[in-house]
Amino acid sequence: MRDIPEGDTATSLSTGTLARRLGVSPTTLRSWDRRYGIGPAVRTDGRHRRWTPPDVAVLETMCRLTSAGVPPAEAARAAKAAGSRETVGVATARPAVEPAAGPPPSRAPEPPSRSRAAGTLPLGDVRQECRGLARAAVRLDAPAVEEQLAAAVATHGLAVAWQEVMVPTLHAVGRKWASSGDRYVEVEHLLSWHMSSALRRCAHPPARHGDAPGPGPVVLACVPGEQHTLALEALNAGLSELRLPTRMFGAAVPAEALTAAVERLGPAAVVLWAQARSTASLPLARHLAGTQWGVKGARRRPLVILGGSGWLGRTGQGMLRPTTFQDALDTLAGLYGAERPQPPGSPQRERGLSRGPGPA
């Protein structure tokens, strides 16, 4: 590489400055340079990297593609090809390889990436979108996280996006957080916030139950002491897609308040979320399952749905514990005589309501 000419330093960036701008670590930039040839065209004194605008444009394309789940080696080839084709306006170059709009073709599992942005999360054999979402989250690249979540919902539908993109990525972040001495907490908080935003955008305004006789709404609530709400938010969005009435109460609802709400609403079902065994209160679930309303001789009770790993091995009369997100939707839709539309082909269906999305 040639040394940078005097006068060009004003428009060039150091590795540290560029890393902060792109939201990656300096180690990642050096790794991309060493492994894929995505490096600066010039250096100062033959040693220190100085990144010029064309170099930055190539790296921006590299970041955009890896955020979309394209494997780093493939993204590097596309980014370099795009940079070499352009002589003006490199920053707007279109990559030679765009992320596919639909499910990725069948491929062998991608070997673990050596860059910090992609290799820190134990994802395993998951959809390509999970890898892109994880890379964007580790970089704290909020715009890319938003784009990935919106694309997953638009391409696969809410249920598949939740079960096969959001939940596996959250589980990976949670496992990394638990094994790395409280590191990556900021990654999980950012990812959870944007997932919550994406789920709420999917939800229609609450459907009106009306005054006619028939099943009441579905009440969704976390048990006292439980703060994890994402799975309930996903279920609320799924039910709203079917235009079924819901009442979402969110995190850590006091037992007395939840009991009062059930007595006032006369719900068709109550979904109780408990991710930790320490918060799963079987006496509360039994009390709600035994709550009655209506005139004598025609009294009704709610179906109690137990969601979350805290309920493992616990159930009782008038209670169900669905094993998947789809099972929960189908069960609740059946109370109203509604059929849940089947999503596009989906090989993984065992992630959802029975397992929590990881520690928060």
mmCIF file of N, CA and C in Angstrom, residues 65-165:
data_model
loop_
_atom_site.group_PDB
_atom_site.id
_atom_site.type_symbol
_atom_site.label_atom_id
_atom_site.label_comp_id
_atom_site.label_asym_id
_atom_site.label_seq_id
_atom_site.Cartn_x
_atom_site.Cartn_y
_atom_site.Cartn_z
ATOM 1 N N LEU A 65 -24.798 -5.131 4.464
ATOM 2 C CA LEU A 65 -25.046 -6.503 4.043
ATOM 3 C C LEU A 65 -24.961 -7.483 5.211
ATOM 4 N N THR A 66 -23.954 -7.322 6.073
ATOM 5 C CA THR A 66 -23.875 -8.224 7.218
ATOM 6 C C THR A 66 -25.055 -8.034 8.154
ATOM 7 N N SER A 67 -25.562 -6.800 8.245
ATOM 8 C CA SER A 67 -26.759 -6.561 9.055
ATOM 9 C C SER A 67 -27.967 -7.272 8.475
ATOM 10 N N ALA A 68 -27.963 -7.492 7.158
ATOM 11 C CA ALA A 68 -29.068 -8.198 6.511
ATOM 12 C C ALA A 68 -28.891 -9.707 6.568
ATOM 13 N N GLY A 69 -27.802 -10.179 7.223
ATOM 14 C CA GLY A 69 -27.607 -11.609 7.370
ATOM 15 C C GLY A 69 -26.717 -12.243 6.320
ATOM 16 N N VAL A 70 -26.157 -11.449 5.395
ATOM 17 C CA VAL A 70 -25.249 -12.000 4.397
ATOM 18 C C VAL A 70 -23.952 -12.412 5.094
ATOM 19 N N PRO A 71 -23.430 -13.615 4.864
ATOM 20 C CA PRO A 71 -22.174 -14.029 5.493
ATOM 21 C C PRO A 71 -21.052 -13.035 5.195
ATOM 22 N N PRO A 72 -20.148 -12.794 6.144
ATOM 23 C CA PRO A 72 -19.127 -11.754 5.971
ATOM 24 C C PRO A 72 -18.288 -11.896 4.708
ATOM 25 N N ALA A 73 -17.857 -13.119 4.374
ATOM 26 C CA ALA A 73 -17.018 -13.288 3.186
ATOM 27 C C ALA A 73 -17.766 -12.880 1.916
ATOM 28 N N GLU A 74 -19.033 -13.279 1.828
ATOM 29 C CA GLU A 74 -19.849 -12.927 0.667
ATOM 30 C C GLU A 74 -20.122 -11.425 0.630
ATOM 31 N N ALA A 75 -20.393 -10.847 1.807
ATOM 32 C CA ALA A 75 -20.623 -9.407 1.876
ATOM 33 C C ALA A 75 -19.386 -8.627 1.465
ATOM 34 N N ALA A 76 -18.224 -9.106 1.863
ATOM 35 C CA ALA A 76 -16.972 -8.419 1.500
ATOM 36 C C ALA A 76 -16.764 -8.422 -0.002
ATOM 37 N N ARG A 77 -17.024 -9.548 -0.649
ATOM 38 C CA ARG A 77 -16.864 -9.606 -2.114
ATOM 39 C C ARG A 77 -17.804 -8.618 -2.789
ATOM 40 N N ALA A 78 -19.051 -8.572 -2.321
ATOM 41 C CA ALA A 78 -20.024 -7.661 -2.928
ATOM 42 C C ALA A 78 -19.643 -6.207 -2.686
ATOM 43 N N ALA A 79 -19.190 -5.902 -1.467
ATOM 44 C CA ALA A 79 -18.821 -4.520 -1.144
ATOM 45 C C ALA A 79 -17.643 -4.058 -1.977
ATOM 46 N N LYS A 80 -16.638 -4.910 -2.136
ATOM 47 C CA LYS A 80 -15.467 -4.531 -2.947
ATOM 48 C C LYS A 80 -15.835 -4.396 -4.412
ATOM 49 N N ALA A 81 -16.708 -5.297 -4.895
ATOM 50 C CA ALA A 81 -17.122 -5.205 -6.296
ATOM 51 C C ALA A 81 -17.884 -3.911 -6.548
ATOM 52 N N ALA A 82 -18.766 -3.547 -5.613
ATOM 53 C CA ALA A 82 -19.531 -2.308 -5.769
ATOM 54 C C ALA A 82 -18.596 -1.111 -5.750
ATOM 55 N N GLY A 83 -17.599 -1.121 -4.862
ATOM 56 C CA GLY A 83 -16.665 -0.012 -4.781
ATOM 57 C C GLY A 83 -15.812 0.130 -6.021
ATOM 58 N N SER A 84 -15.411 -0.983 -6.627
ATOM 59 C CA SER A 84 -14.552 -0.913 -7.808
ATOM 60 C C SER A 84 -15.306 -0.470 -9.048
ATOM 61 N N ARG A 85 -16.651 -0.675 -9.070
ATOM 62 C CA ARG A 85 -17.423 -0.289 -10.251
ATOM 63 C C ARG A 85 -17.711 1.197 -10.295
ATOM 64 N N GLU A 86 -17.688 1.836 -9.126
ATOM 65 C CA GLU A 86 -18.097 3.235 -9.053
ATOM 66 C C GLU A 86 -16.894 4.161 -9.116
ATOM 67 N N THR A 87 -17.006 5.190 -9.888
ATOM 68 C CA THR A 87 -15.961 6.206 -9.928
ATOM 69 C C THR A 87 -16.420 7.497 -9.283
ATOM 70 N N VAL A 88 -17.740 7.687 -9.175
ATOM 71 C CA VAL A 88 -18.315 8.858 -8.533
ATOM 72 C C VAL A 88 -19.428 8.385 -7.617
ATOM 73 N N GLY A 89 -19.581 9.016 -6.461
ATOM 74 C CA GLY A 89 -20.671 8.676 -5.542
ATOM 75 C C GLY A 89 -20.571 7.276 -5.013
ATOM 76 N N VAL A 90 -19.386 6.887 -4.520
ATOM 77 C CA VAL A 90 -19.197 5.528 -4.053
ATOM 78 C C VAL A 90 -20.118 5.196 -2.894
ATOM 79 N N ALA A 91 -20.439 6.190 -2.080
ATOM 80 C CA ALA A 91 -21.239 5.919 -0.880
ATOM 81 C C ALA A 91 -22.626 5.417 -1.209
ATOM 82 N N THR A 92 -23.079 5.655 -2.452
ATOM 83 C CA THR A 92 -24.425 5.204 -2.815
ATOM 84 C C THR A 92 -24.393 3.974 -3.702
ATOM 85 N N ALA A 93 -23.224 3.329 -3.803
ATOM 86 C CA ALA A 93 -23.109 2.165 -4.675
ATOM 87 C C ALA A 93 -24.058 1.065 -4.243
ATOM 88 N N ARG A 94 -24.621 0.409 -5.231
ATOM 89 C CA ARG A 94 -25.538 -0.694 -4.943
ATOM 90 C C ARG A 94 -24.743 -1.977 -4.893
ATOM 91 N N PRO A 95 -24.863 -2.793 -3.844
ATOM 92 C CA PRO A 95 -24.072 -4.005 -3.759
ATOM 93 C C PRO A 95 -24.461 -4.995 -4.836
ATOM 94 N N ALA A 96 -23.472 -5.816 -5.233
ATOM 95 C CA ALA A 96 -23.734 -6.823 -6.252
ATOM 96 C C ALA A 96 -24.639 -7.920 -5.721
ATOM 97 N N VAL A 97 -24.630 -8.147 -4.400
ATOM 98 C CA VAL A 97 -25.470 -9.174 -3.795
ATOM 99 C C VAL A 97 -26.414 -8.517 -2.820
ATOM 100 N N GLU A 98 -27.693 -8.595 -3.063
ATOM 101 C CA GLU A 98 -28.682 -8.052 -2.151
ATOM 102 C C GLU A 98 -29.247 -9.184 -1.312
ATOM 103 N N PRO A 99 -29.588 -8.921 -0.037
ATOM 104 C CA PRO A 99 -30.226 -9.964 0.757
ATOM 105 C C PRO A 99 -31.548 -10.388 0.145
ATOM 106 N N ALA A 100 -31.816 -11.682 0.143
ATOM 107 C CA ALA A 100 -33.040 -12.202 -0.464
ATOM 108 C C ALA A 100 -34.250 -11.728 0.303
ATOM 109 N N ALA A 101 -35.348 -11.474 -0.448
ATOM 110 C CA ALA A 101 -36.572 -10.994 0.190
ATOM 111 C C ALA A 101 -37.275 -12.117 0.941
ATOM 112 N N GLY A 102 -37.125 -13.347 0.471
ATOM 113 C CA GLY A 102 -37.810 -14.451 1.109
ATOM 114 C C GLY A 102 -36.868 -15.295 1.934
ATOM 115 N N PRO A 103 -37.318 -16.489 2.363
ATOM 116 C CA PRO A 103 -36.473 -17.368 3.153
ATOM 117 C C PRO A 103 -35.215 -17.737 2.384
ATOM 118 N N PRO A 104 -34.058 -17.851 3.052
ATOM 119 C CA PRO A 104 -32.807 -18.132 2.365
ATOM 120 C C PRO A 104 -32.796 -19.539 1.797
ATOM 121 N N PRO A 105 -32.023 -19.768 0.718
ATOM 122 C CA PRO A 105 -31.911 -21.114 0.193
ATOM 123 C C PRO A 105 -31.219 -22.015 1.201
ATOM 124 N N SER A 106 -31.420 -23.330 1.018
ATOM 125 C CA SER A 106 -30.827 -24.294 1.925
ATOM 126 C C SER A 106 -29.312 -24.214 1.814
ATOM 127 N N ARG A 107 -28.621 -24.195 2.945
ATOM 128 C CA ARG A 107 -27.170 -24.112 2.926
ATOM 129 C C ARG A 107 -26.636 -24.768 4.192
ATOM 130 N N ALA A 108 -25.380 -25.149 4.131
ATOM 131 C CA ALA A 108 -24.750 -25.680 5.333
ATOM 132 C C ALA A 108 -24.658 -24.581 6.367
ATOM 133 N N PRO A 109 -24.704 -24.914 7.660
ATOM 134 C CA PRO A 109 -24.616 -23.875 8.689
ATOM 135 C C PRO A 109 -23.356 -23.052 8.519
ATOM 136 N N GLU A 110 -23.501 -21.734 8.648
ATOM 137 C CA GLU A 110 -22.376 -20.837 8.500
ATOM 138 C C GLU A 110 -21.378 -21.041 9.618
ATOM 139 N N PRO A 111 -20.060 -21.190 9.322
ATOM 140 C CA PRO A 111 -19.085 -21.329 10.399
ATOM 141 C C PRO A 111 -19.063 -20.085 11.251
ATOM 142 N N PRO A 112 -18.726 -20.219 12.533
ATOM 143 C CA PRO A 112 -18.726 -19.048 13.405
ATOM 144 C C PRO A 112 -17.835 -17.959 12.863
ATOM 145 N N SER A 113 -18.358 -16.728 12.811
ATOM 146 C CA SER A 113 -17.577 -15.596 12.338
ATOM 147 C C SER A 113 -16.534 -15.222 13.373
ATOM 148 N N ARG A 114 -15.405 -14.713 12.921
ATOM 149 C CA ARG A 114 -14.337 -14.352 13.844
ATOM 150 C C ARG A 114 -14.417 -12.902 14.266
ATOM 151 N N SER A 115 -15.341 -12.146 13.682
ATOM 152 C CA SER A 115 -15.475 -10.755 14.077
ATOM 153 C C SER A 115 -16.329 -10.659 15.326
ATOM 154 N N ARG A 116 -16.046 -9.672 16.164
ATOM 155 C CA ARG A 116 -16.794 -9.505 17.399
ATOM 156 C C ARG A 116 -18.258 -9.231 17.120
ATOM 157 N N ALA A 117 -18.549 -8.561 16.007
ATOM 158 C CA ALA A 117 -19.927 -8.184 15.734
ATOM 159 C C ALA A 117 -20.808 -9.378 15.451
ATOM 160 N N ALA A 118 -20.222 -10.481 14.927
ATOM 161 C CA ALA A 118 -21.053 -11.613 14.555
ATOM 162 C C ALA A 118 -20.750 -12.862 15.350
ATOM 163 N N GLY A 119 -19.535 -12.985 15.891
ATOM 164 C CA GLY A 119 -19.128 -14.244 16.483
ATOM 165 C C GLY A 119 -19.394 -14.352 17.966
ATOM 166 N N THR A 120 -19.963 -13.349 18.596
ATOM 167 C CA THR A 120 -20.107 -13.375 20.043
ATOM 168 C C THR A 120 -21.381 -14.061 20.489
ATOM 169 N N LEU A 121 -22.342 -14.281 19.608
ATOM 170 C CA LEU A 121 -23.626 -14.830 20.014
ATOM 171 C C LEU A 121 -23.762 -16.280 19.554
ATOM 172 N N PRO A 122 -24.101 -17.198 20.467
ATOM 173 C CA PRO A 122 -24.225 -18.616 20.121
ATOM 174 C C PRO A 122 -25.555 -18.911 19.448
ATOM 175 N N LEU A 123 -25.646 -18.639 18.158
ATOM 176 C CA LEU A 123 -26.927 -18.736 17.458
ATOM 177 C C LEU A 123 -27.269 -20.161 17.031
ATOM 178 N N GLY A 124 -26.265 -20.947 16.634
ATOM 179 C CA GLY A 124 -26.558 -22.287 16.164
ATOM 180 C C GLY A 124 -27.170 -22.270 14.767
ATOM 181 N N ASP A 125 -27.984 -23.300 14.483
ATOM 182 C CA ASP A 125 -28.587 -23.446 13.153
ATOM 183 C C ASP A 125 -29.911 -22.696 13.133
ATOM 184 N N VAL A 126 -29.875 -21.453 12.647
ATOM 185 C CA VAL A 126 -31.056 -20.593 12.664
ATOM 186 C C VAL A 126 -31.225 -19.959 11.291
ATOM 187 N N ARG A 127 -32.323 -19.242 11.135
ATOM 188 C CA ARG A 127 -32.545 -18.505 9.895
ATOM 189 C C ARG A 127 -31.457 -17.459 9.691
ATOM 190 N N GLN A 128 -31.198 -17.156 8.430
ATOM 191 C CA GLN A 128 -30.184 -16.163 8.094
ATOM 192 C C GLN A 128 -30.512 -14.804 8.719
ATOM 193 N N GLU A 129 -31.810 -14.487 8.820
ATOM 194 C CA GLU A 129 -32.199 -13.197 9.400
ATOM 195 C C GLU A 129 -31.739 -13.054 10.849
ATOM 196 N N CYS A 130 -31.645 -14.174 11.580
ATOM 197 C CA CYS A 130 -31.183 -14.106 12.973
ATOM 198 C C CYS A 130 -29.747 -13.597 13.029
ATOM 199 N N ARG A 131 -28.926 -14.044 12.107
ATOM 200 C CA ARG A 131 -27.524 -13.625 12.115
ATOM 201 C C ARG A 131 -27.407 -12.133 11.826
ATOM 202 N N GLY A 132 -28.186 -11.666 10.868
ATOM 203 C CA GLY A 132 -28.148 -10.244 10.566
ATOM 204 C C GLY A 132 -28.653 -9.415 11.724
ATOM 205 N N LEU A 133 -29.731 -9.874 12.352
ATOM 206 C CA LEU A 133 -30.286 -9.151 13.498
ATOM 207 C C LEU A 133 -29.294 -9.138 14.657
ATOM 208 N N ALA A 134 -28.620 -10.259 14.888
ATOM 209 C CA ALA A 134 -27.643 -10.327 15.978
ATOM 210 C C ALA A 134 -26.475 -9.386 15.722
ATOM 211 N N ARG A 135 -25.990 -9.355 14.490
ATOM 212 C CA ARG A 135 -24.861 -8.457 14.173
ATOM 213 C C ARG A 135 -25.248 -7.000 14.395
ATOM 214 N N ALA A 136 -26.445 -6.643 13.941
ATOM 215 C CA ALA A 136 -26.890 -5.259 14.108
ATOM 216 C C ALA A 136 -27.053 -4.918 15.590
ATOM 217 N N ALA A 137 -27.578 -5.864 16.377
ATOM 218 C CA ALA A 137 -27.785 -5.603 17.800
ATOM 219 C C ALA A 137 -26.460 -5.454 18.534
ATOM 220 N N VAL A 138 -25.490 -6.308 18.241
ATOM 221 C CA VAL A 138 -24.189 -6.223 18.911
ATOM 222 C C VAL A 138 -23.504 -4.908 18.579
ATOM 223 N N ARG A 139 -23.728 -4.403 17.374
ATOM 224 C CA ARG A 139 -23.157 -3.101 17.002
ATOM 225 C C ARG A 139 -23.960 -1.941 17.581
ATOM 226 N N LEU A 140 -25.098 -2.250 18.232
ATOM 227 C CA LEU A 140 -26.019 -1.226 18.733
ATOM 228 C C LEU A 140 -26.497 -0.328 17.598
ATOM 229 N N ASP A 141 -26.699 -0.953 16.435
ATOM 230 C CA ASP A 141 -27.139 -0.239 15.233
ATOM 231 C C ASP A 141 -28.666 -0.256 15.205
ATOM 232 N N ALA A 142 -29.281 0.689 15.908
ATOM 233 C CA ALA A 142 -30.736 0.708 16.044
ATOM 234 C C ALA A 142 -31.467 0.783 14.703
ATOM 235 N N PRO A 143 -31.047 1.647 13.752
ATOM 236 C CA PRO A 143 -31.761 1.666 12.462
ATOM 237 C C PRO A 143 -31.739 0.317 11.758
ATOM 238 N N ALA A 144 -30.601 -0.387 11.808
ATOM 239 C CA ALA A 144 -30.533 -1.695 11.150
ATOM 240 C C ALA A 144 -31.407 -2.709 11.875
ATOM 241 N N VAL A 145 -31.461 -2.658 13.205
ATOM 242 C CA VAL A 145 -32.336 -3.557 13.961
ATOM 243 C C VAL A 145 -33.785 -3.333 13.559
ATOM 244 N N GLU A 146 -34.201 -2.072 13.466
ATOM 245 C CA GLU A 146 -35.571 -1.747 13.053
ATOM 246 C C GLU A 146 -35.864 -2.307 11.659
ATOM 247 N N GLU A 147 -34.927 -2.093 10.733
ATOM 248 C CA GLU A 147 -35.137 -2.568 9.365
ATOM 249 C C GLU A 147 -35.244 -4.083 9.314
ATOM 250 N N GLN A 148 -34.374 -4.788 10.067
ATOM 251 C CA GLN A 148 -34.399 -6.251 10.055
ATOM 252 C C GLN A 148 -35.710 -6.789 10.623
ATOM 253 N N LEU A 149 -36.176 -6.204 11.703
ATOM 254 C CA LEU A 149 -37.429 -6.664 12.306
ATOM 255 C C LEU A 149 -38.616 -6.415 11.377
ATOM 256 N N ALA A 150 -38.674 -5.239 10.782
ATOM 257 C CA ALA A 150 -39.770 -4.926 9.868
ATOM 258 C C ALA A 150 -39.755 -5.865 8.663
ATOM 259 N N ALA A 151 -38.552 -6.147 8.143
ATOM 260 C CA ALA A 151 -38.441 -7.040 6.984
ATOM 261 C C ALA A 151 -38.862 -8.460 7.346
ATOM 262 N N ALA A 152 -38.502 -8.927 8.531
ATOM 263 C CA ALA A 152 -38.871 -10.286 8.949
ATOM 264 C C ALA A 152 -40.388 -10.427 9.045
ATOM 265 N N VAL A 153 -41.054 -9.451 9.621
ATOM 266 C CA VAL A 153 -42.517 -9.506 9.750
ATOM 267 C C VAL A 153 -43.171 -9.430 8.374
ATOM 268 N N ALA A 154 -42.677 -8.526 7.512
ATOM 269 C CA ALA A 154 -43.271 -8.362 6.184
ATOM 270 C C ALA A 154 -43.085 -9.619 5.329
ATOM 271 N N THR A 155 -41.935 -10.282 5.484
ATOM 272 C CA THR A 155 -41.626 -11.440 4.643
ATOM 273 C C THR A 155 -42.295 -12.712 5.137
ATOM 274 N N HIS A 156 -42.264 -12.942 6.447
ATOM 275 C CA HIS A 156 -42.689 -14.236 6.984
ATOM 276 C C HIS A 156 -43.997 -14.194 7.754
ATOM 277 N N GLY A 157 -44.494 -13.003 8.067
ATOM 278 C CA GLY A 157 -45.671 -12.915 8.921
ATOM 279 C C GLY A 157 -45.261 -12.844 10.384
ATOM 280 N N LEU A 158 -46.189 -12.399 11.214
ATOM 281 C CA LEU A 158 -45.888 -12.146 12.613
ATOM 282 C C LEU A 158 -45.450 -13.405 13.352
ATOM 283 N N ALA A 159 -46.203 -14.501 13.207
ATOM 284 C CA ALA A 159 -45.915 -15.697 14.003
ATOM 285 C C ALA A 159 -44.534 -16.251 13.714
ATOM 286 N N VAL A 160 -44.186 -16.396 12.436
ATOM 287 C CA VAL A 160 -42.870 -16.937 12.076
ATOM 288 C C VAL A 160 -41.767 -15.961 12.459
ATOM 289 N N ALA A 161 -42.006 -14.667 12.254
ATOM 290 C CA ALA A 161 -40.991 -13.672 12.628
ATOM 291 C C ALA A 161 -40.708 -13.741 14.123
ATOM 292 N N TRP A 162 -41.754 -13.927 14.923
ATOM 293 C CA TRP A 162 -41.561 -14.026 16.369
ATOM 294 C C TRP A 162 -40.839 -15.319 16.747
ATOM 295 N N GLN A 163 -41.356 -16.459 16.260
ATOM 296 C CA GLN A 163 -40.830 -17.759 16.674
ATOM 297 C C GLN A 163 -39.444 -18.050 16.135
ATOM 298 N N GLU A 164 -39.165 -17.629 14.895
ATOM 299 C CA GLU A 164 -37.958 -18.103 14.228
ATOM 300 C C GLU A 164 -36.904 -17.029 13.994
ATOM 301 N N VAL A 165 -37.236 -15.779 14.286
ATOM 302 C CA VAL A 165 -36.241 -14.707 14.149
ATOM 303 C C VAL A 165 -36.010 -14.013 15.497
#
